[in-house]
Coordinates of C-alpha atoms in Angstrom, one line a residue:
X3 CA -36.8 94.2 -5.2
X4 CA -35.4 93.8 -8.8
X5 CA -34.4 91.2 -10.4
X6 CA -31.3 92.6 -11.3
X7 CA -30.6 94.0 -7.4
X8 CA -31.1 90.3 -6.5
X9 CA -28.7 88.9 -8.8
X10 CA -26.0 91.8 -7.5
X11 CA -26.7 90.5 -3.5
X12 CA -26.8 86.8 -5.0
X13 CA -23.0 87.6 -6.5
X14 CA -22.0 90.0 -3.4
X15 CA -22.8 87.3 -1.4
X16 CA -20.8 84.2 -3.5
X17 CA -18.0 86.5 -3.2
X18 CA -18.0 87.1 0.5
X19 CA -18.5 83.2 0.9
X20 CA -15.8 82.3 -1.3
X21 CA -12.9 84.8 0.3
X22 CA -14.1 83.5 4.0
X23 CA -13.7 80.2 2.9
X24 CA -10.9 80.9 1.6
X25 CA -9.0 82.5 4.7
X26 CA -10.8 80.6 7.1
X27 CA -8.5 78.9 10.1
X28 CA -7.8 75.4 10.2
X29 CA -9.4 75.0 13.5
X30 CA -12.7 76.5 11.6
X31 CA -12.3 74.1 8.8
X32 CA -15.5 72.2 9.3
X33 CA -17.5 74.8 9.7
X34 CA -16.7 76.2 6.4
X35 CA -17.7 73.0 5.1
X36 CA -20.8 72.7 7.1
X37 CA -21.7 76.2 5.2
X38 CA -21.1 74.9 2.0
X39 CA -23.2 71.7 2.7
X40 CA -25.8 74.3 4.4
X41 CA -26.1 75.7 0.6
X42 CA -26.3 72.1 -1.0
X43 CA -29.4 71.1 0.5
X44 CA -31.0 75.0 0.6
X45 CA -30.5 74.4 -3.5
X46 CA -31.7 71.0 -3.4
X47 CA -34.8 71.8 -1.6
X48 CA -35.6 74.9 -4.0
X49 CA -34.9 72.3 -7.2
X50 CA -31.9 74.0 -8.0
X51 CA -28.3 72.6 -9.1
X52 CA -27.1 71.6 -5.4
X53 CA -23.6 70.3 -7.4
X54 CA -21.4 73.9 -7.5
X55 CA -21.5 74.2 -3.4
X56 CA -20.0 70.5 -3.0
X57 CA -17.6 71.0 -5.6
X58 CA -16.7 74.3 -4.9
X59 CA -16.2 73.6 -0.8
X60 CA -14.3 70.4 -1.4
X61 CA -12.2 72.4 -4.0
X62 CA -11.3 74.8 -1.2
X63 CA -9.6 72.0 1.1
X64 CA -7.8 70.7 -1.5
X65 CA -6.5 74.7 -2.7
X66 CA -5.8 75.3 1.1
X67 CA -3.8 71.7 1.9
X68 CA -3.7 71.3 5.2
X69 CA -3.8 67.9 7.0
X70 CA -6.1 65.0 6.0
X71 CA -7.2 63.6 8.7
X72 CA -9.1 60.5 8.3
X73 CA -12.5 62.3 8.9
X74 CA -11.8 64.8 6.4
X75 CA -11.0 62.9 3.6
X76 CA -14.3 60.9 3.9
X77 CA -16.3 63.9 4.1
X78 CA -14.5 65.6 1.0
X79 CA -15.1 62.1 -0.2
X80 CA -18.7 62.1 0.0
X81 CA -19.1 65.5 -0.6
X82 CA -17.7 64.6 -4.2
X83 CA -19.7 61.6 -4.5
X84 CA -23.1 63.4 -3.4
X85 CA -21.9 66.5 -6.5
X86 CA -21.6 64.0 -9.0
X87 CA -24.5 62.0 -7.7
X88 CA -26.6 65.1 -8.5
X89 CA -25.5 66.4 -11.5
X90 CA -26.0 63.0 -13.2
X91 CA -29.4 63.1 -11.7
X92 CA -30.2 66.4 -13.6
X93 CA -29.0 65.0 -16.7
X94 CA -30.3 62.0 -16.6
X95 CA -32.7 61.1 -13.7
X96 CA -32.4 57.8 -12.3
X97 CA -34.2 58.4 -8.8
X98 CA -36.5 60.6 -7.6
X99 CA -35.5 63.9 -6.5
X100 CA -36.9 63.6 -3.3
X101 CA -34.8 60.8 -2.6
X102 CA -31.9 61.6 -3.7
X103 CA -32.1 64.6 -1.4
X104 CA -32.9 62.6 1.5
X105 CA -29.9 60.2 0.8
X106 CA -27.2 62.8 0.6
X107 CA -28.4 64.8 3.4
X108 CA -28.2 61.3 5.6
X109 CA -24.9 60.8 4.5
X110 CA -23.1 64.6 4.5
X111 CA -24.5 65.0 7.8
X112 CA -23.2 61.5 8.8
X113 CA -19.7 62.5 7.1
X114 CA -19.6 65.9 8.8
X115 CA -19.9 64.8 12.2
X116 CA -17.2 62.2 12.0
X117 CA -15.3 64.8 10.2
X118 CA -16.0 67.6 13.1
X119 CA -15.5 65.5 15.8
X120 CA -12.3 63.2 14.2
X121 CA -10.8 67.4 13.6
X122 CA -11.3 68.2 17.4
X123 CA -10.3 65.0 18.6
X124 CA -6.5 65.6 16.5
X125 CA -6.3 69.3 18.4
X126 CA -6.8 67.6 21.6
X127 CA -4.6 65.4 23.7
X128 CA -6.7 62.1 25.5
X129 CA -3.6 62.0 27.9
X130 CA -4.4 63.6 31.6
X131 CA -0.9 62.9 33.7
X132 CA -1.4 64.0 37.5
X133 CA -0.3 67.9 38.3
X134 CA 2.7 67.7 40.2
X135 CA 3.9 69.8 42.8
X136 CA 6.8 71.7 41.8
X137 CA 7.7 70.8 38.2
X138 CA 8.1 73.3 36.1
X139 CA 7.0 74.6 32.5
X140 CA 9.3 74.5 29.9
X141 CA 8.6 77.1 26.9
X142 CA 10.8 76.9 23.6
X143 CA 10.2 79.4 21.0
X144 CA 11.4 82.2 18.9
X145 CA 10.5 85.7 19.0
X146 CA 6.7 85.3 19.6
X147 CA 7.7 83.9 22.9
X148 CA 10.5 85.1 23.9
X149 CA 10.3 87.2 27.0
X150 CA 6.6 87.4 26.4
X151 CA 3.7 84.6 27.2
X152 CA 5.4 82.6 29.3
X153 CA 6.1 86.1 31.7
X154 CA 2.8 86.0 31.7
X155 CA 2.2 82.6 32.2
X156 CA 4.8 82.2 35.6
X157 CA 1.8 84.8 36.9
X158 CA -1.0 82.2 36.7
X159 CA 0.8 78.8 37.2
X160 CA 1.2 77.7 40.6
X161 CA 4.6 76.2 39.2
X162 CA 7.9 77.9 37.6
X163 CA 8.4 78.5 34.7
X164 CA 11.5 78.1 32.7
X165 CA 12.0 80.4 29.1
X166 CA 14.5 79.0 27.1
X167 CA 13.2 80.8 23.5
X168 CA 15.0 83.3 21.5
X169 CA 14.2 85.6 18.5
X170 CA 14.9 84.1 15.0
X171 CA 15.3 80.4 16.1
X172 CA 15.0 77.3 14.1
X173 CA 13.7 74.0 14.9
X174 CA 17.3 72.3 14.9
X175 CA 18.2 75.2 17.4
X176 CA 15.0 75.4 19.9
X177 CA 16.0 71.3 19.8
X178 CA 19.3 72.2 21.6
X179 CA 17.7 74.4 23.7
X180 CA 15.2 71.8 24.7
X181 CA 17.9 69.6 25.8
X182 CA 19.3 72.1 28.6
X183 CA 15.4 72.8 29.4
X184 CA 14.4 69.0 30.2
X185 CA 17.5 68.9 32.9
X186 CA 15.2 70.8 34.8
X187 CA 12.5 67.9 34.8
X188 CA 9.2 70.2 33.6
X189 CA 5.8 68.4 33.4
X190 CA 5.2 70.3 30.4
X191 CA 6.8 71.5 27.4
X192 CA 5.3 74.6 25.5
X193 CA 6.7 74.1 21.9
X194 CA 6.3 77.4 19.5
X195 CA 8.7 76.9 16.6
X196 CA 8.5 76.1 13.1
X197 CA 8.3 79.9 11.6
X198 CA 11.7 80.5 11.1
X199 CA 12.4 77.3 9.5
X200 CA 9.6 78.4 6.8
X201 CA 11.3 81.4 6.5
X202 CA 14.7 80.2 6.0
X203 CA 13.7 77.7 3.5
X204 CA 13.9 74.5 5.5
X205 CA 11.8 71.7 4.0
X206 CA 8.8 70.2 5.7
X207 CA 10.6 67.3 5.9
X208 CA 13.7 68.7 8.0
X209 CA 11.5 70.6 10.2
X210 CA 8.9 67.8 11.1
X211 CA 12.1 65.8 12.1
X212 CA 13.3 68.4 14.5
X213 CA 9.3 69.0 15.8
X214 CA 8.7 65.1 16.0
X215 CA 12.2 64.6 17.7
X216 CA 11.3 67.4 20.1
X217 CA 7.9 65.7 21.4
X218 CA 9.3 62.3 21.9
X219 CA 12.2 63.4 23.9
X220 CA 9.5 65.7 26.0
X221 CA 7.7 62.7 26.5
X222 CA 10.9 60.7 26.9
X223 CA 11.4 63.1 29.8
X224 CA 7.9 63.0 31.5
X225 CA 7.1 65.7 30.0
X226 CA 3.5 66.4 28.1
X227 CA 3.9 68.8 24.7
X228 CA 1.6 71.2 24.0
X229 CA 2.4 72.4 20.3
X230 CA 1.6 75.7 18.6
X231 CA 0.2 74.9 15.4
X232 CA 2.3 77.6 13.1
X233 CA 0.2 79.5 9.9
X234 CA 2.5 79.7 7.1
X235 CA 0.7 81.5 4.0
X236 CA -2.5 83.4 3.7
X237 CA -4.4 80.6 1.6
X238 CA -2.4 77.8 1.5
X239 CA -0.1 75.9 4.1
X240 CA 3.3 75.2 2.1
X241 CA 3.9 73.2 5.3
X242 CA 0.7 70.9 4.8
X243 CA -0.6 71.3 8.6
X244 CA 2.2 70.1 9.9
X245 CA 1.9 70.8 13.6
X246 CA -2.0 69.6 13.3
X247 CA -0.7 65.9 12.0
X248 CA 1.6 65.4 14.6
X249 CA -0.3 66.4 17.0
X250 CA -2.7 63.8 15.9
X251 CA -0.5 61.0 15.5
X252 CA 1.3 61.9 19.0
X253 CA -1.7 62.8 20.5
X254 CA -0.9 66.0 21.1
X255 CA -2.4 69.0 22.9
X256 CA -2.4 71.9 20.4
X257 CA -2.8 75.4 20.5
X258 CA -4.8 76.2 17.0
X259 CA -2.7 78.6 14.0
X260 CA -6.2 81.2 15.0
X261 CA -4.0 82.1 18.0
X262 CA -0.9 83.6 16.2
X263 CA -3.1 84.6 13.1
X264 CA -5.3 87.0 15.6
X265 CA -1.5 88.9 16.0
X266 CA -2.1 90.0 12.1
X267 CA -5.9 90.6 12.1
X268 CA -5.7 92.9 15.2
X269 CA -3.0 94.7 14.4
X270 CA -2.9 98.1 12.8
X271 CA -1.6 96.8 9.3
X272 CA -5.7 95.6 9.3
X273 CA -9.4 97.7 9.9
X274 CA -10.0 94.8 12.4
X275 CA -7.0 96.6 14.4
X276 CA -8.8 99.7 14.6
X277 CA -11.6 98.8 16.5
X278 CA -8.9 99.2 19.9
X279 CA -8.1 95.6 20.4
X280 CA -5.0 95.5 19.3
X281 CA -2.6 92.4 19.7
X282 CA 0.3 93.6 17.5
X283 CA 2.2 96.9 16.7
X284 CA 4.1 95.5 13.8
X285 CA 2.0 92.8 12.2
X286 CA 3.4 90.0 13.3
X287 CA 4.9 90.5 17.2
X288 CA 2.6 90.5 20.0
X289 CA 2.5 93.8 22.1
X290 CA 1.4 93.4 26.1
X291 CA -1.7 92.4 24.8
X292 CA -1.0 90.1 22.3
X293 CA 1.0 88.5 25.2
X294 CA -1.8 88.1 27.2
X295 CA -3.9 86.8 24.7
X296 CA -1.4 84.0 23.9
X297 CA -1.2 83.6 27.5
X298 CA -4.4 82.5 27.5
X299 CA -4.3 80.0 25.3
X300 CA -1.5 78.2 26.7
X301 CA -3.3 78.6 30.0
X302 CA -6.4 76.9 28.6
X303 CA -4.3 73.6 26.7
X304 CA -2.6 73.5 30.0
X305 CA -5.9 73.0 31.9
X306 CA -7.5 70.5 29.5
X307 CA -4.6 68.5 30.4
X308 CA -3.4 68.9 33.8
X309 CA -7.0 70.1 35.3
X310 CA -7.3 73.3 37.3
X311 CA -4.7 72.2 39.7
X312 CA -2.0 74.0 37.4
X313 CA -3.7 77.4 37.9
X314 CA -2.8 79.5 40.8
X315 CA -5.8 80.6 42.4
X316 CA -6.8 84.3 41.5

């Protein structure tokens, strides 16, 4: 192999890394992370400049600006302090090399499993209230819901459910709408709003008011909230992961942006829509499919929290 066909797969492959990372789903964060890392200590072993990776994967969190949890800051923290710690080194040594590599690998493998398991933790609700006979499921949305998953979901619940969504709503308005659902004393809310309010130029502010406001009066109601976590932007979140910090500081149950984002990736605006799985006809709106597939991930937050007692038996 030639040098110069090297260099060309070397550069192919940068490339490819770079765009994944930049695209990548929140709920894949620290994976993307752990790749960069990955290449860090590859480099560091072969006595090359380990720096770039560090820089260049904490660079991408702070480009994509989502939520900072805790465990991600400290990682992006030491992920920072482990780049600079090595490109002092090859200007100036002031260790050895082999310990320096030890160190860092310690403590970015340290960092990246608080950060991985801090990042699941925030999707994922600690709170397990009894299933009880009866109550029903109360769905709020806009046009990704309406008349679609929860149809699907009365099918696999062994309770009612109760659709109050409609196309084009804001927060403000799937907030009234919440307050005729909770007369009907659910034991769960299914909140999927948040889209509209991008679109319609509400602040983050506004709509995290009318989100936060919705999950304490679900809970105020004896009612657990399991939150769709909405993707706004290719790249970056103008929203800042909104949905993803409140469901960690609510301790939420959430239903990861990778859901609704599937809708454009399999869809036939896409190649990845060719290949017959198909979720969406228009880009955006799921088809019978796509409401099967969101289905299912309602389905699945609903049985982390309530156990398989929720499920009818198939």
């Amino acid at each position: 192999m030639t040098s110069r066909f090297r260099r060309l797969i070397r550069s192919g492959t940068f490339c490819i890394a770079v765009s994944l990372s930049l695209l990548v789903f929140p709920e894949h964060l620290p994976w993307m992370l752990l790749g960069w890392i990955a290449a860090f200590s590859i480099q560091q072993v072969r006595g090359l400049r380990g720096w770039p990776p560090l820089a260049l994967g904490a660079s991408f969190v702070i480009i994509k600006w989502g939520d900072w949890a805790p465990g991600l800051i400290i990682l992006v923290l030491v992920m920072l302090a482990c780049a600079a710690a090595d490109w002092t080194h090859r200007r100036r040594p002031w260790i050895s090399s082999r310990a320096l590599t030890g160190v860092s690998s310690l403590l970015l493998a340290g960092a990246w499993i608080f950060m991985a398991l801090d990042w699941r933790a925030a999707a994922h609700t600690s709170r397990h209230p009894p299933f009880i006979e009866g109550r029903p499921v109360l769905c709020v949305g806009d046009s990704l819901a309406s008349k679609g998953f929860p149809r699907n979901l009365a099918e696999r619940l062994r309770v009612p459910v109760t659709d109050v969504s409609f196309p084009g709503v804001t927060a403000v308005e799937g907030r009234q709408r919440l307050a005729e659902g909770l007369k009907g004393r659910p034991q769960a809310v299914v909140i999927e709003l948040g889209g509209h309010d991008f679109l319609k130029g509400r602040s983050r502010r506004e709509t995290r008011g009318e989100l936060e406001a919705m999950i304490l009066e679900s809970r105020a109601a004896g009612a657990e909230v399991i939150l769709f976590e909405i993707p706004r932007g290719v790249v970056m979140d103008t929203y800042r992961g909104l949905e993803r910090e409140l469901a960690r500081e609510h301790d939420v149950e959430l239903v990861p942006d990778g859901a609704i984002r599937q809708l454009i990736f399999f869809s036939p605006l896409t190649p990845l829509g060719l290949t017959g799985r198909k979720l969406s006809n228009d880009g955006l709106h799921p088809n019978e499919r796509g409401h099967a597939f969101l289905c299912d991930r309602v389905v699945d937050a609903l049985e982390r929290v309530f156990g398989r007692a929720i499920l009818r038996e198939r």
